[in-house]
Amino acid sequence: APSGTLVPMNAGVAKSNFKWGIRLLPPGQRAAVTAIYAFCRAADDDADLDPSRGKEAIARWREEVAACYDGFPKHPVMRNLHPLVRTLKLRREYFDMILTGMDMDLAGKRYANMDELLGYCDCVAGAVGLLVLQAMGLHEDERAREYSAHLSYGLQLTNILRDLREDADRGRVYLPADAMAAYGYSEAELRKGVASVGFFKTARFVAKRADEEFLRAREGLDPMLRRRLLGPEIMRETYEALLHRIMKAADLSLDGHPPRLSQIEKIVIATATWVHVRYL
């Protein structure tokens, strides 16, 4: 998927960078996280299916979210999510933030600086992470919330670097405008796939921040909390590997074929992380 909402849970989850992090959750948590990501995927797909009617689609999803709290939703995805909203006390504001992020995508919003970009990340990634923490019973742990915030920033910034060309073709530019200006790179060049010195400097500026966010997430964990966050830790390790591969590529993702991790590589990363968290 392009770099909008973090929405890996769908019929094609076998190819997702999130697959193993979710699969290794306890069954109850796995079902809840699957339902949360199914909402993200369905809403995002619906909004993108016909951009001219995307606003209407998002408005319908806001009605479905409201019905989860004040009535009975109609969409099958929301019917599945409905009982979890009550039993896990999932916060409505987080679903609203996710839909706000989709609105920002549809509007083709530009981001003046990194702070503005991280505000967007709070919607499309951070809110998802907080719902996941609720599903895992960790939302009230301040350390877990801080971890989730840093992880979400790292994940979304990596997605942005991976999907630069595809997003630009759709009129979406996420690179901070001040960094692009400072390094002499333009939106027109991005749309043409020009991999200039200015482009690499801008991309490395974003990648450096993503790396820093992954580091902050990792450093904030003690062994006990890390065991409870095994699934997200597998996601972090996977995305760190993806980020490093993207940055080693000759043109990053400007040729329309961004670097990926193979399924074998993802399995190796998940297994190594599981062993390290459980036994080391």
Coordinates of N, CA and C in Angstrom, one line a residue, residues 95-212:
F95 N -9.9 6.3 16.4 CA -10.5 6.0 15.1 C -10.7 7.3 14.3
D96 N -11.2 8.3 15.0 CA -11.4 9.6 14.3 C -10.1 10.2 13.8
M97 N -9.0 10.0 14.6 CA -7.7 10.5 14.1 C -7.2 9.8 12.8
I98 N -7.5 8.5 12.8 CA -7.1 7.7 11.6 C -7.8 8.2 10.4
L99 N -9.1 8.5 10.5 CA -9.9 9.0 9.4 C -9.5 10.4 9.0
T100 N -9.1 11.2 10.0 CA -8.6 12.6 9.7 C -7.3 12.5 8.9
G101 N -6.4 11.5 9.2 CA -5.2 11.3 8.4 C -5.6 10.9 6.9
M102 N -6.6 10.2 6.7 CA -7.1 9.8 5.4 C -7.6 11.1 4.7
D103 N -8.3 11.9 5.4 CA -8.7 13.2 4.9 C -7.5 14.0 4.4
M104 N -6.4 14.0 5.2 CA -5.2 14.8 4.8 C -4.6 14.2 3.5
D105 N -4.7 12.9 3.4 CA -4.2 12.3 2.2 C -5.0 12.7 0.9
L106 N -6.3 12.7 1.1 CA -7.2 13.1 0.0 C -7.0 14.5 -0.4
A107 N -6.7 15.4 0.5 CA -6.5 16.8 0.3 C -5.1 17.1 -0.3
G108 N -4.3 16.1 -0.4 CA -2.9 16.3 -0.9 C -2.1 17.3 0.0
K109 N -2.4 17.2 1.3 CA -1.7 18.2 2.2 C -0.2 18.1 2.1
R110 N 0.5 19.3 2.1 CA 1.9 19.4 2.2 C 2.4 19.7 3.6
Y111 N 3.6 19.3 3.9 CA 4.1 19.5 5.3 C 5.3 20.4 5.2
A112 N 5.2 21.5 5.9 CA 6.2 22.6 5.9 C 7.5 22.1 6.5
N113 N 7.4 21.3 7.5 CA 8.6 20.9 8.2 C 8.4 19.5 8.9
M114 N 9.4 19.0 9.6 CA 9.3 17.7 10.2 C 8.2 17.6 11.3
D115 N 8.1 18.7 12.0 CA 7.1 18.7 13.1 C 5.7 18.5 12.5
E116 N 5.4 19.2 11.4 CA 4.1 19.0 10.7 C 3.9 17.6 10.2
L117 N 5.0 17.1 9.7 CA 4.9 15.7 9.1 C 4.7 14.7 10.3
L118 N 5.3 14.9 11.4 CA 5.1 14.0 12.5 C 3.6 14.1 13.1
G119 N 3.0 15.3 12.9 CA 1.6 15.5 13.3 C 0.7 14.6 12.4
Y120 N 1.1 14.5 11.1 CA 0.4 13.6 10.2 C 0.6 12.2 10.7
C121 N 1.8 11.8 11.0 CA 2.1 10.5 11.5 C 1.3 10.1 12.7
D122 N 1.1 11.1 13.6 CA 0.3 10.8 14.8 C -1.1 10.3 14.4
C123 N -1.6 10.8 13.3 CA -3.0 10.4 12.9 C -2.9 9.0 12.2
V124 N -2.1 8.8 11.2 CA -2.1 7.6 10.4 C -1.4 6.4 11.0
A125 N -0.5 6.7 11.9 CA 0.3 5.6 12.5 C 0.2 5.6 14.0
G126 N 0.3 6.8 14.6 CA 0.3 6.8 16.1 C -1.0 6.4 16.7
A127 N -2.1 6.8 16.1 CA -3.4 6.4 16.6 C -3.7 4.9 16.5
V128 N -3.1 4.3 15.4 CA -3.2 2.9 15.2 C -2.4 2.2 16.3
G129 N -1.2 2.7 16.6 CA -0.4 2.1 17.6 C -1.1 2.2 19.0
L130 N -1.8 3.2 19.3 CA -2.4 3.4 20.6 C -3.6 2.4 20.7
L131 N -4.3 2.2 19.6 CA -5.4 1.2 19.6 C -4.8 -0.2 19.8
V132 N -3.7 -0.5 19.2 CA -3.0 -1.8 19.4 C -2.6 -1.9 20.9
L133 N -2.1 -0.9 21.5 CA -1.7 -1.0 22.9 C -3.0 -1.3 23.7
Q134 N -4.1 -0.7 23.4 CA -5.3 -1.0 24.1 C -5.7 -2.5 24.0
A135 N -5.5 -3.0 22.7 CA -5.8 -4.4 22.5 C -4.9 -5.3 23.3
M136 N -3.6 -4.9 23.5 CA -2.6 -5.6 24.3 C -2.7 -5.4 25.8
G137 N -3.6 -4.5 26.2 CA -3.7 -4.3 27.6 C -2.5 -3.4 28.2
L138 N -1.9 -2.6 27.3 CA -0.7 -1.9 27.7 C -0.9 -0.4 27.6
H139 N -2.1 0.1 27.3 CA -2.3 1.5 27.0 C -2.0 2.4 28.2
E140 N -2.3 1.9 29.4 CA -2.1 2.7 30.6 C -0.6 2.8 31.1
D141 N 0.3 2.0 30.4 CA 1.7 2.0 30.8 C 2.3 3.2 30.0
E142 N 2.8 4.2 30.7 CA 3.4 5.4 30.0 C 4.6 5.0 29.2
R143 N 5.4 4.1 29.6 CA 6.6 3.6 28.9 C 6.1 3.0 27.5
A144 N 5.1 2.2 27.6 CA 4.6 1.6 26.4 C 4.0 2.6 25.4
R145 N 3.3 3.6 25.9 CA 2.8 4.7 25.0 C 4.0 5.5 24.4
E146 N 5.0 5.7 25.1 CA 6.2 6.5 24.6 C 6.8 5.6 23.5
Y147 N 7.0 4.3 23.8 CA 7.6 3.4 22.9 C 6.7 3.4 21.6
S148 N 5.4 3.3 21.7 CA 4.5 3.2 20.6 C 4.7 4.5 19.7
A149 N 4.8 5.7 20.3 CA 4.9 6.9 19.6 C 6.2 6.9 18.7
H150 N 7.3 6.5 19.3 CA 8.6 6.5 18.6 C 8.5 5.5 17.5
L151 N 8.0 4.3 17.8 CA 7.9 3.2 16.8 C 7.0 3.7 15.6
S152 N 5.9 4.3 15.9 CA 5.0 4.8 14.9 C 5.6 5.8 13.9
Y153 N 6.4 6.7 14.5 CA 7.1 7.6 13.7 C 8.1 6.9 12.8
G154 N 8.8 6.0 13.3 CA 9.8 5.3 12.5 C 9.2 4.5 11.4
L155 N 8.1 3.8 11.7 CA 7.4 3.0 10.7 C 6.9 3.9 9.6
Q156 N 6.2 5.0 10.0 CA 5.6 5.8 8.9 C 6.6 6.5 8.1
L157 N 7.7 7.0 8.7 CA 8.7 7.7 7.9 C 9.3 6.7 6.9
T158 N 9.5 5.5 7.3 CA 10.0 4.4 6.4 C 9.1 4.2 5.3
N159 N 7.8 4.1 5.6 CA 6.8 3.9 4.5 C 6.8 5.1 3.5
I160 N 7.0 6.3 4.0 CA 7.1 7.5 3.1 C 8.3 7.3 2.2
L161 N 9.4 6.9 2.7 CA 10.6 6.8 1.9 C 10.4 5.6 0.9
R162 N 9.7 4.6 1.3 CA 9.5 3.5 0.4 C 8.6 3.8 -0.8
D163 N 7.6 4.7 -0.6 CA 6.6 4.9 -1.6 C 6.7 6.3 -2.2
L164 N 7.8 6.9 -2.2 CA 8.0 8.3 -2.7 C 7.4 8.5 -4.1
R165 N 7.8 7.7 -5.0 CA 7.4 7.9 -6.4 C 5.9 7.6 -6.6
E166 N 5.4 6.5 -6.0 CA 4.0 6.1 -6.1 C 3.1 7.2 -5.5
D167 N 3.5 7.7 -4.4 CA 2.7 8.8 -3.7 C 2.7 10.1 -4.6
A168 N 3.9 10.4 -5.1 CA 4.0 11.6 -5.9 C 3.1 11.5 -7.1
D169 N 3.1 10.3 -7.7 CA 2.2 10.1 -8.9 C 0.7 10.4 -8.6
R170 N 0.4 10.2 -7.3 CA -1.0 10.4 -6.8 C -1.2 11.8 -6.3
G171 N -0.2 12.7 -6.4 CA -0.3 14.0 -5.9 C -0.1 14.2 -4.5
R172 N 0.6 13.2 -3.9 CA 0.9 13.2 -2.4 C 2.4 13.3 -2.2
V173 N 2.8 14.4 -1.6 CA 4.2 14.6 -1.3 C 4.4 14.8 0.2
Y174 N 5.2 13.9 0.8 CA 5.3 13.9 2.3 C 6.7 14.4 2.7
L175 N 7.6 14.6 1.8 CA 8.9 15.1 2.2 C 8.7 16.5 2.8
P176 N 9.4 16.9 3.9 CA 9.2 18.2 4.5 C 9.7 19.3 3.5
A177 N 8.8 20.3 3.3 CA 9.1 21.4 2.3 C 10.4 22.1 2.7
D178 N 10.6 22.4 4.0 CA 11.8 23.1 4.3 C 13.1 22.4 4.0
A179 N 13.1 21.0 4.2 CA 14.3 20.2 3.8 C 14.5 20.2 2.3
M180 N 13.4 20.1 1.6 CA 13.5 20.1 0.1 C 14.1 21.4 -0.4
A181 N 13.6 22.5 0.2 CA 14.2 23.8 -0.2 C 15.6 23.9 0.2
A182 N 16.0 23.5 1.4 CA 17.3 23.6 1.8 C 18.3 22.8 1.0
Y183 N 17.9 21.7 0.5 CA 18.8 20.8 -0.3 C 18.5 21.0 -1.8
G184 N 17.7 22.0 -2.2 CA 17.5 22.3 -3.6 C 16.8 21.2 -4.4
Y185 N 15.7 20.7 -3.9 CA 15.0 19.6 -4.6 C 13.5 20.1 -4.7
S186 N 12.9 19.8 -5.8 CA 11.5 20.2 -6.0 C 10.5 19.1 -6.2
E187 N 9.2 19.4 -6.0 CA 8.2 18.5 -6.3 C 8.2 18.0 -7.7
A188 N 8.4 18.9 -8.6 CA 8.5 18.6 -10.1 C 9.5 17.5 -10.3
E189 N 10.7 17.6 -9.7 CA 11.7 16.6 -9.8 C 11.3 15.3 -9.3
L190 N 10.6 15.4 -8.1 CA 10.2 14.1 -7.5 C 9.2 13.4 -8.4
R191 N 8.3 14.1 -9.0 CA 7.3 13.5 -9.9 C 7.9 12.9 -11.1
K192 N 9.1 13.5 -11.5 CA 9.8 12.9 -12.7 C 10.8 11.8 -12.3
G193 N 10.9 11.6 -11.0 CA 11.9 10.5 -10.6 C 13.3 11.0 -10.7
V194 N 13.6 12.2 -10.5 CA 15.0 12.7 -10.6 C 15.7 12.4 -9.3
A195 N 16.7 11.6 -9.3 CA 17.5 11.2 -8.2 C 18.7 12.1 -8.1
S196 N 18.6 13.4 -7.8 CA 19.7 14.3 -7.7 C 20.4 14.3 -6.3
V197 N 21.4 15.0 -6.2 CA 22.1 15.1 -4.9 C 21.1 15.7 -3.9
G198 N 20.3 16.7 -4.3 CA 19.3 17.3 -3.4 C 18.3 16.3 -2.9
F199 N 17.9 15.4 -3.8 CA 17.0 14.3 -3.4 C 17.6 13.4 -2.4
F200 N 18.8 13.0 -2.6 CA 19.4 12.1 -1.6 C 19.6 12.7 -0.2
K201 N 20.0 14.0 -0.2 CA 20.1 14.7 1.0 C 18.8 14.8 1.7
T202 N 17.7 15.1 1.0 CA 16.4 15.2 1.6 C 16.0 13.9 2.2
A203 N 16.2 12.8 1.4 CA 15.8 11.5 1.8 C 16.6 11.1 3.0
R204 N 17.8 11.4 3.0 CA 18.7 11.0 4.2 C 18.3 11.8 5.4
F205 N 17.8 13.0 5.3 CA 17.3 13.8 6.4 C 16.1 13.1 7.0
V206 N 15.2 12.6 6.2 CA 14.0 11.8 6.7 C 14.5 10.5 7.3
A207 N 15.4 9.8 6.6 CA 15.8 8.5 7.1 C 16.5 8.6 8.4
K208 N 17.3 9.7 8.6 CA 18.0 9.9 9.9 C 17.0 10.0 11.0
R209 N 15.9 10.7 10.8 CA 14.9 10.9 11.8 C 14.2 9.5 12.1
A210 N 13.9 8.8 11.1 CA 13.3 7.4 11.3 C 14.3 6.6 12.1
D211 N 15.6 6.6 11.8 CA 16.5 5.8 12.6 C 16.5 6.2 14.0
E212 N 16.5 7.5 14.2 CA 16.5 8.0 15.6 C 15.3 7.6 16.4

